[in-house]
Coordinates of C-alpha atoms and ligand atoms in Angstrom, one line a residue:
M1 CA 134.9 143.4 136.8
K2 CA 132.2 140.8 136.8
H3 CA 132.5 138.1 139.4
V4 CA 130.5 135.0 140.2
P5 CA 128.2 135.8 143.1
L6 CA 127.9 133.6 146.1
R7 CA 124.4 133.0 147.5
P8 CA 123.6 136.0 149.8
A9 CA 122.7 133.4 152.5
L10 CA 126.4 132.5 152.8
A11 CA 127.2 136.0 153.9
S12 CA 125.0 135.5 157.0
L13 CA 126.2 132.0 157.8
P14 CA 127.6 131.6 161.3
P15 CA 130.9 129.7 161.2
Y16 CA 131.1 126.2 162.6
V17 CA 133.9 126.4 165.0
P18 CA 135.4 122.9 165.5
G19 CA 136.8 122.0 169.0
A20 CA 140.4 123.1 169.2
R21 CA 142.9 120.3 168.3
V22 CA 145.7 119.4 170.6
P23 CA 149.1 120.2 169.1
V24 CA 151.1 117.1 168.2
G25 CA 153.3 116.1 171.1
A26 CA 151.6 118.4 173.6
A27 CA 150.6 116.9 177.0
A28 CA 147.0 117.8 176.8
Y29 CA 143.5 116.3 177.0
K30 CA 141.1 117.1 174.2
L31 CA 137.8 117.9 175.9
S32 CA 136.5 120.2 173.1
S33 CA 134.5 118.0 170.7
N34 CA 132.5 115.5 172.9
E35 CA 134.5 112.6 171.5
N36 CA 134.8 109.2 173.1
P37 CA 138.1 109.0 175.0
F38 CA 138.4 105.3 174.4
P39 CA 140.3 103.9 171.4
P40 CA 138.2 101.7 169.0
L41 CA 137.7 98.1 170.1
P42 CA 140.0 95.5 168.5
S43 CA 137.0 93.9 166.8
V44 CA 136.1 97.2 165.2
V45 CA 139.7 97.9 164.1
A46 CA 139.8 94.4 162.6
A47 CA 136.5 95.1 160.6
I48 CA 138.0 98.3 159.3
A49 CA 141.2 96.6 158.3
D50 CA 139.4 93.8 156.6
G51 CA 137.5 96.3 154.5
A52 CA 140.5 98.2 153.4
V53 CA 141.1 95.9 150.4
D54 CA 137.7 96.8 148.9
V55 CA 138.0 100.5 148.8
N56 CA 138.5 100.5 145.0
R57 CA 134.8 99.7 144.8
Y58 CA 131.9 102.0 145.7
P59 CA 130.2 101.2 149.0
D60 CA 126.7 99.6 149.1
M61 CA 124.6 102.7 148.4
Y62 CA 121.9 101.8 150.8
A63 CA 124.2 100.5 153.6
T64 CA 122.0 97.5 153.6
E65 CA 123.7 95.4 156.3
L66 CA 124.2 98.4 158.6
T67 CA 120.6 99.6 158.1
E68 CA 119.4 96.1 158.9
A69 CA 121.6 95.8 162.0
V70 CA 120.4 99.2 163.2
A71 CA 116.7 98.3 162.6
E72 CA 117.2 95.1 164.6
H73 CA 119.0 96.9 167.4
L74 CA 116.2 99.4 167.7
G75 CA 113.2 97.2 167.0
V76 CA 112.1 99.1 163.9
R77 CA 111.8 98.1 160.2
P78 CA 114.9 98.5 158.0
G79 CA 112.8 100.8 155.7
Q80 CA 112.6 103.2 158.6
V81 CA 116.4 103.7 158.8
V82 CA 118.4 106.1 156.6
A83 CA 122.2 106.1 157.1
G84 CA 124.3 109.1 156.2
C85 CA 127.8 110.6 156.5
G86 CA 127.4 111.6 160.1
S87 CA 124.1 112.7 161.6
V88 CA 125.0 116.3 160.6
A89 CA 124.8 115.2 157.0
V90 CA 121.5 113.3 157.7
L91 CA 120.1 116.5 159.2
G92 CA 121.0 118.3 155.9
H93 CA 119.1 115.6 154.0
V94 CA 116.1 115.9 156.3
L95 CA 115.9 119.6 155.6
A96 CA 116.4 119.1 151.9
A97 CA 113.5 116.6 151.9
F98 CA 111.0 118.8 153.8
C99 CA 111.9 122.5 153.3
D100 CA 111.5 124.9 150.4
A101 CA 112.9 128.4 150.2
G102 CA 111.4 130.6 152.9
D103 CA 110.0 127.8 155.0
E104 CA 110.6 128.2 158.7
V105 CA 112.6 125.8 160.9
V106 CA 112.1 126.4 164.6
H107 CA 115.1 125.4 166.8
P108 CA 116.3 126.0 170.3
W109 CA 119.2 128.4 170.9
R110 CA 121.9 128.0 172.2
S111 CA 121.9 124.5 170.9
F112 CA 123.9 122.6 168.4
E113 CA 125.9 125.0 166.3
A114 CA 125.3 123.1 163.1
Y115 CA 121.5 124.0 163.2
P116 CA 121.6 127.6 161.9
I117 CA 124.1 126.6 159.2
A118 CA 122.1 123.6 158.0
V119 CA 118.8 125.6 158.0
T120 CA 120.3 128.5 156.1
L121 CA 122.0 126.3 153.5
A122 CA 118.6 124.5 153.0
G123 CA 117.2 127.9 152.0
A124 CA 114.9 127.9 155.0
T125 CA 114.5 130.6 157.7
G126 CA 115.7 129.7 161.2
V127 CA 113.5 130.7 164.1
P128 CA 115.7 130.4 167.2
V129 CA 113.9 130.0 170.6
P130 CA 115.9 130.8 173.7
V131 CA 117.0 127.9 176.0
G132 CA 116.0 128.5 179.7
A133 CA 118.5 129.8 182.2
D134 CA 118.7 126.3 183.7
G135 CA 119.9 125.0 180.3
R136 CA 116.6 123.2 179.6
L137 CA 114.8 123.5 176.3
D138 CA 111.6 125.6 176.5
L139 CA 109.2 123.2 174.8
P140 CA 106.1 125.4 175.2
A141 CA 108.0 128.3 173.6
L142 CA 109.2 126.0 170.8
A143 CA 105.6 124.9 170.1
A144 CA 104.3 128.5 170.3
A145 CA 106.9 129.6 167.7
V146 CA 105.3 127.3 165.1
T147 CA 103.4 129.2 162.4
D148 CA 101.8 128.3 159.1
R149 CA 105.2 128.6 157.5
T150 CA 106.9 126.1 159.9
R151 CA 107.9 122.8 158.3
V152 CA 110.3 121.5 160.9
V153 CA 111.1 121.8 164.6
L154 CA 114.4 120.7 165.9
V155 CA 114.6 119.3 169.4
C156 CA 118.0 118.5 170.7
T157 CA 117.9 116.0 173.7
P158 CA 120.1 116.0 175.6
N159 CA 120.8 119.6 174.4
N160 CA 124.3 120.3 173.1
P161 CA 126.0 122.3 174.7
T162 CA 123.9 122.8 177.9
G163 CA 123.3 119.1 178.8
P164 CA 119.7 118.4 180.1
A165 CA 117.4 116.0 178.4
V166 CA 113.8 116.7 177.5
H167 CA 111.3 115.0 179.9
A168 CA 108.6 112.5 178.7
D169 CA 105.7 114.7 179.9
E170 CA 107.2 117.8 178.2
L171 CA 107.6 116.0 174.9
E172 CA 104.1 114.5 175.0
A173 CA 102.5 117.9 175.6
F174 CA 104.7 119.4 172.9
L175 CA 103.8 116.7 170.3
A176 CA 100.1 117.2 171.1
A177 CA 100.5 120.9 170.5
V178 CA 102.5 120.8 167.2
P179 CA 100.4 120.3 164.0
R180 CA 100.7 116.8 162.6
D181 CA 102.0 118.1 159.3
V182 CA 105.0 119.7 161.0
L183 CA 108.1 117.5 161.2
V184 CA 109.6 117.1 164.7
V185 CA 113.3 116.1 164.6
L186 CA 114.6 114.6 167.9
D187 CA 118.3 114.9 167.7
E188 CA 119.4 112.1 170.1
A189 CA 123.2 112.2 169.5
Y190 CA 123.8 111.5 173.2
V191 CA 120.9 109.2 174.0
E192 CA 123.2 106.4 175.2
F193 CA 124.4 108.7 178.0
V194 CA 121.0 109.5 179.4
R195 CA 120.3 108.3 183.0
D196 CA 117.5 110.7 183.9
P197 CA 114.5 108.4 184.7
D198 CA 112.1 111.2 183.5
A199 CA 113.8 111.6 180.1
A200 CA 111.6 111.2 177.0
D201 CA 111.8 108.0 175.0
G202 CA 112.4 108.9 171.4
L203 CA 111.5 105.5 170.0
A204 CA 108.1 105.5 171.9
A205 CA 107.4 109.0 170.5
L206 CA 108.3 107.8 167.0
A207 CA 105.9 104.8 167.4
A208 CA 103.1 107.1 168.6
H209 CA 103.6 110.1 166.2
R210 CA 104.1 109.9 162.5
N211 CA 105.7 113.3 162.3
V212 CA 108.7 112.4 164.4
V213 CA 112.1 111.7 163.1
L214 CA 115.0 110.5 165.3
L215 CA 118.6 111.4 164.5
R216 CA 121.3 109.2 166.0
T217 CA 125.0 108.8 165.5
F218 CA 127.9 106.4 165.9
S219 CA 130.2 109.4 166.7
K220 CA 129.7 109.7 170.4
A221 CA 128.9 106.6 172.5
Y222 CA 130.1 104.3 169.8
G223 CA 133.3 106.1 169.3
L224 CA 133.4 106.3 165.5
A225 CA 133.5 110.1 165.1
G226 CA 136.4 109.8 162.6
L227 CA 134.5 107.5 160.3
R228 CA 131.4 109.7 159.9
V229 CA 128.3 107.6 160.2
G230 CA 124.9 108.5 161.6
F231 CA 121.2 107.8 160.7
A232 CA 117.6 108.9 160.8
V233 CA 114.7 106.7 162.0
A234 CA 111.3 107.7 160.7
D235 CA 108.0 106.5 159.3
E236 CA 108.8 104.6 156.1
R237 CA 107.2 107.2 153.8
L238 CA 109.3 110.0 155.4
A239 CA 112.4 107.8 155.4
A240 CA 112.0 107.2 151.7
G241 CA 111.9 111.0 151.2
I242 CA 115.1 111.5 153.3
R243 CA 116.8 108.7 151.4
A244 CA 115.9 110.3 148.1
A245 CA 117.5 113.6 149.3
S246 CA 120.7 111.8 150.5
T247 CA 124.2 112.1 149.0
P248 CA 124.7 108.9 146.9
F249 CA 127.2 106.5 148.4
G250 CA 127.5 108.9 151.4
V251 CA 128.5 106.2 153.9
S252 CA 131.9 104.7 153.2
H253 CA 132.4 101.0 153.1
L254 CA 134.7 101.2 156.1
A255 CA 132.1 103.2 158.1
Q256 CA 129.4 100.6 157.3
L257 CA 131.6 97.7 158.4
A258 CA 132.7 99.6 161.6
G259 CA 129.0 100.4 162.4
V260 CA 128.0 96.8 162.1
A261 CA 130.9 95.6 164.2
S262 CA 130.1 98.2 166.8
L263 CA 126.5 97.1 167.1
R264 CA 127.8 93.5 167.6
A265 CA 130.0 94.9 170.4
T266 CA 127.2 96.9 172.0
D267 CA 127.6 95.4 175.5
E268 CA 131.3 96.2 175.5
L269 CA 130.8 99.7 174.2
L270 CA 127.9 100.5 176.6
A271 CA 130.1 99.4 179.5
R272 CA 132.5 102.2 178.4
V273 CA 129.6 104.6 178.3
D274 CA 128.8 103.6 181.9
R275 CA 132.4 104.6 182.8
I276 CA 132.0 108.0 181.1
V277 CA 128.7 108.5 182.9
G278 CA 130.5 107.8 186.2
E279 CA 133.1 110.4 185.3
R280 CA 130.4 112.9 184.3
T281 CA 128.9 112.5 187.8
R282 CA 132.3 113.1 189.4
M283 CA 132.9 116.2 187.2
L284 CA 129.4 117.6 188.0
T285 CA 129.6 116.9 191.7
G286 CA 133.1 118.3 191.9
L287 CA 132.2 121.5 190.1
R288 CA 129.1 122.0 192.3
D289 CA 131.1 121.3 195.4
L290 CA 133.4 124.2 194.3
G291 CA 130.4 126.4 194.1
W292 CA 129.9 126.4 190.3
D293 CA 126.3 126.5 189.0
V294 CA 126.2 123.6 186.5
P295 CA 123.0 122.4 184.7
D296 CA 122.2 118.8 184.9
S297 CA 124.0 116.9 182.1
Q298 CA 122.6 113.8 180.5
A299 CA 125.4 113.8 177.8
N300 CA 129.2 113.4 177.8
F301 CA 129.9 117.0 178.6
V302 CA 129.1 119.7 181.1
W303 CA 128.2 123.3 180.7
L304 CA 129.4 126.4 182.5
G305 CA 127.2 129.3 181.6
I306 CA 129.8 131.9 182.5
G307 CA 129.1 134.4 179.8
D308 CA 132.0 136.8 179.0
D309 CA 134.3 134.7 181.2
A310 CA 134.2 131.8 178.7
A311 CA 137.4 132.8 176.8
R312 CA 139.4 133.4 179.9
F313 CA 138.4 130.1 181.4
A314 CA 139.3 128.2 178.2
E315 CA 142.7 129.9 178.1
T316 CA 143.4 129.0 181.7
A317 CA 142.3 125.4 181.0
T318 CA 144.6 125.1 178.0
R319 CA 147.6 126.3 180.0
A320 CA 146.7 123.6 182.6
G321 CA 146.6 120.9 179.8
V322 CA 142.9 120.5 178.9
V323 CA 141.4 121.9 175.8
V324 CA 137.8 122.9 176.3
R325 CA 135.2 124.5 174.0
P326 CA 134.4 128.2 174.7
F327 CA 131.3 129.7 173.1
A328 CA 132.1 133.4 173.1
G329 CA 130.0 135.4 175.5
D330 CA 127.9 132.4 176.5
G331 CA 129.8 129.7 178.3
V332 CA 132.2 126.8 178.2
R333 CA 131.5 123.2 177.3
I334 CA 133.8 120.6 178.8
S335 CA 133.6 117.1 177.4
V336 CA 133.9 114.2 179.8
G337 CA 137.0 112.1 179.0
E338 CA 139.8 110.5 180.9
P339 CA 139.7 110.5 184.7
E340 CA 143.0 112.4 184.7
A341 CA 141.4 115.1 182.6
T342 CA 138.6 115.5 185.1
D343 CA 141.2 116.0 187.8
V344 CA 142.8 118.8 185.8
V345 CA 139.3 120.4 185.0
L346 CA 138.5 120.4 188.7
A347 CA 141.9 122.0 189.6
V348 CA 141.3 124.7 187.0
A349 CA 137.8 125.3 188.3
R350 CA 139.1 125.7 191.8
D351 CA 141.8 128.1 190.8
V352 CA 139.6 130.2 188.6
R353 CA 137.1 130.5 191.4
R354 CA 139.7 131.9 193.8
Ligands
PLP401 C1 127.9 115.4 167.8 C2 126.4 115.7 167.4 C3 125.8 115.2 166.3 C4 126.5 114.1 165.6 O1 127.3 114.5 164.6 P1 127.9 113.4 163.5 O2 127.8 114.2 162.3 O3 127.0 112.2 163.5 O4 129.3 113.2 164.0 C5 124.5 115.5 166.1 N1 123.8 116.3 166.8 C6 124.4 116.8 167.9 C7 123.5 117.7 168.8 C8 125.7 116.6 168.2 O5 126.2 117.2 169.3

């Protein structure tokens, strides 16, 4: 019997494992997807509700108001901003704009699990470069992995799932070493949570290097994961290419309105980020005091690189009422959420240690 063949690349695709969901009615905290534990602000809910009556119409294809608001917020030109249906989708559009079949994309590993999937679907070849034992990206090794076939290097800072941010001096040396016709994507999904004074400044790197693209999202600090909206910031010529490769009408009307309302409420939202950062410090310090080896985290999660013990830790945590994210054989990522959830995490970490 003849059958329709799937692309061979699909057979090799690693699955994207979403963070486990909490069963309805269960007394549990969901610390498995790096979500914002705070409910949306009333002003954001009102903007979404107001937009509901217009959903019979297509959204503004270029998300004009949102793009302008983002540009003003970041101090760039609107033509440099390309919005999409979550920054994961924007990454797909970036790869579609710059990669042909067989081109190489260098990326850290372990890093964001969407990378190998997006690279493979783009028809490109992923070149994974190991993250250091301290959870830090190895930028010299990433630069050394660049060949004539490399079109893109992905740099995740802070790195999901390990936590540390790339430092300014590391990024400068890296950008000096990478050829100018190779695109460097700085995935800054957690940039609002960074407090490390040595951390690289993506916007400054973008201003100084035309081959830099920033990826940002409303999903984490801004708490809009459910609406799916993120964006790229790049040189206008590159931004136009990414826009051309984007899904038409990819950002819903409601997501556009919520994004604009969120930028208006930046102070209020960043005050919440401060509280999450405080909770992160408490979780990190608590785990270290218990004797756990935890890399620095500049994001809204912490990483336990416990290898084969990951599954067992996650099961124990679930029984105690917190759902965390195990990466089989590698470690466990624990999102920072409610203070009560931190208490449970620390109790589990103490018991598992015994
Ligand atoms: C969460 C995350 C994103 C953002 O994804 P969205 O599609 O915008 O929700 C991007 N990159 C990394 C590394 C992430 O962890």
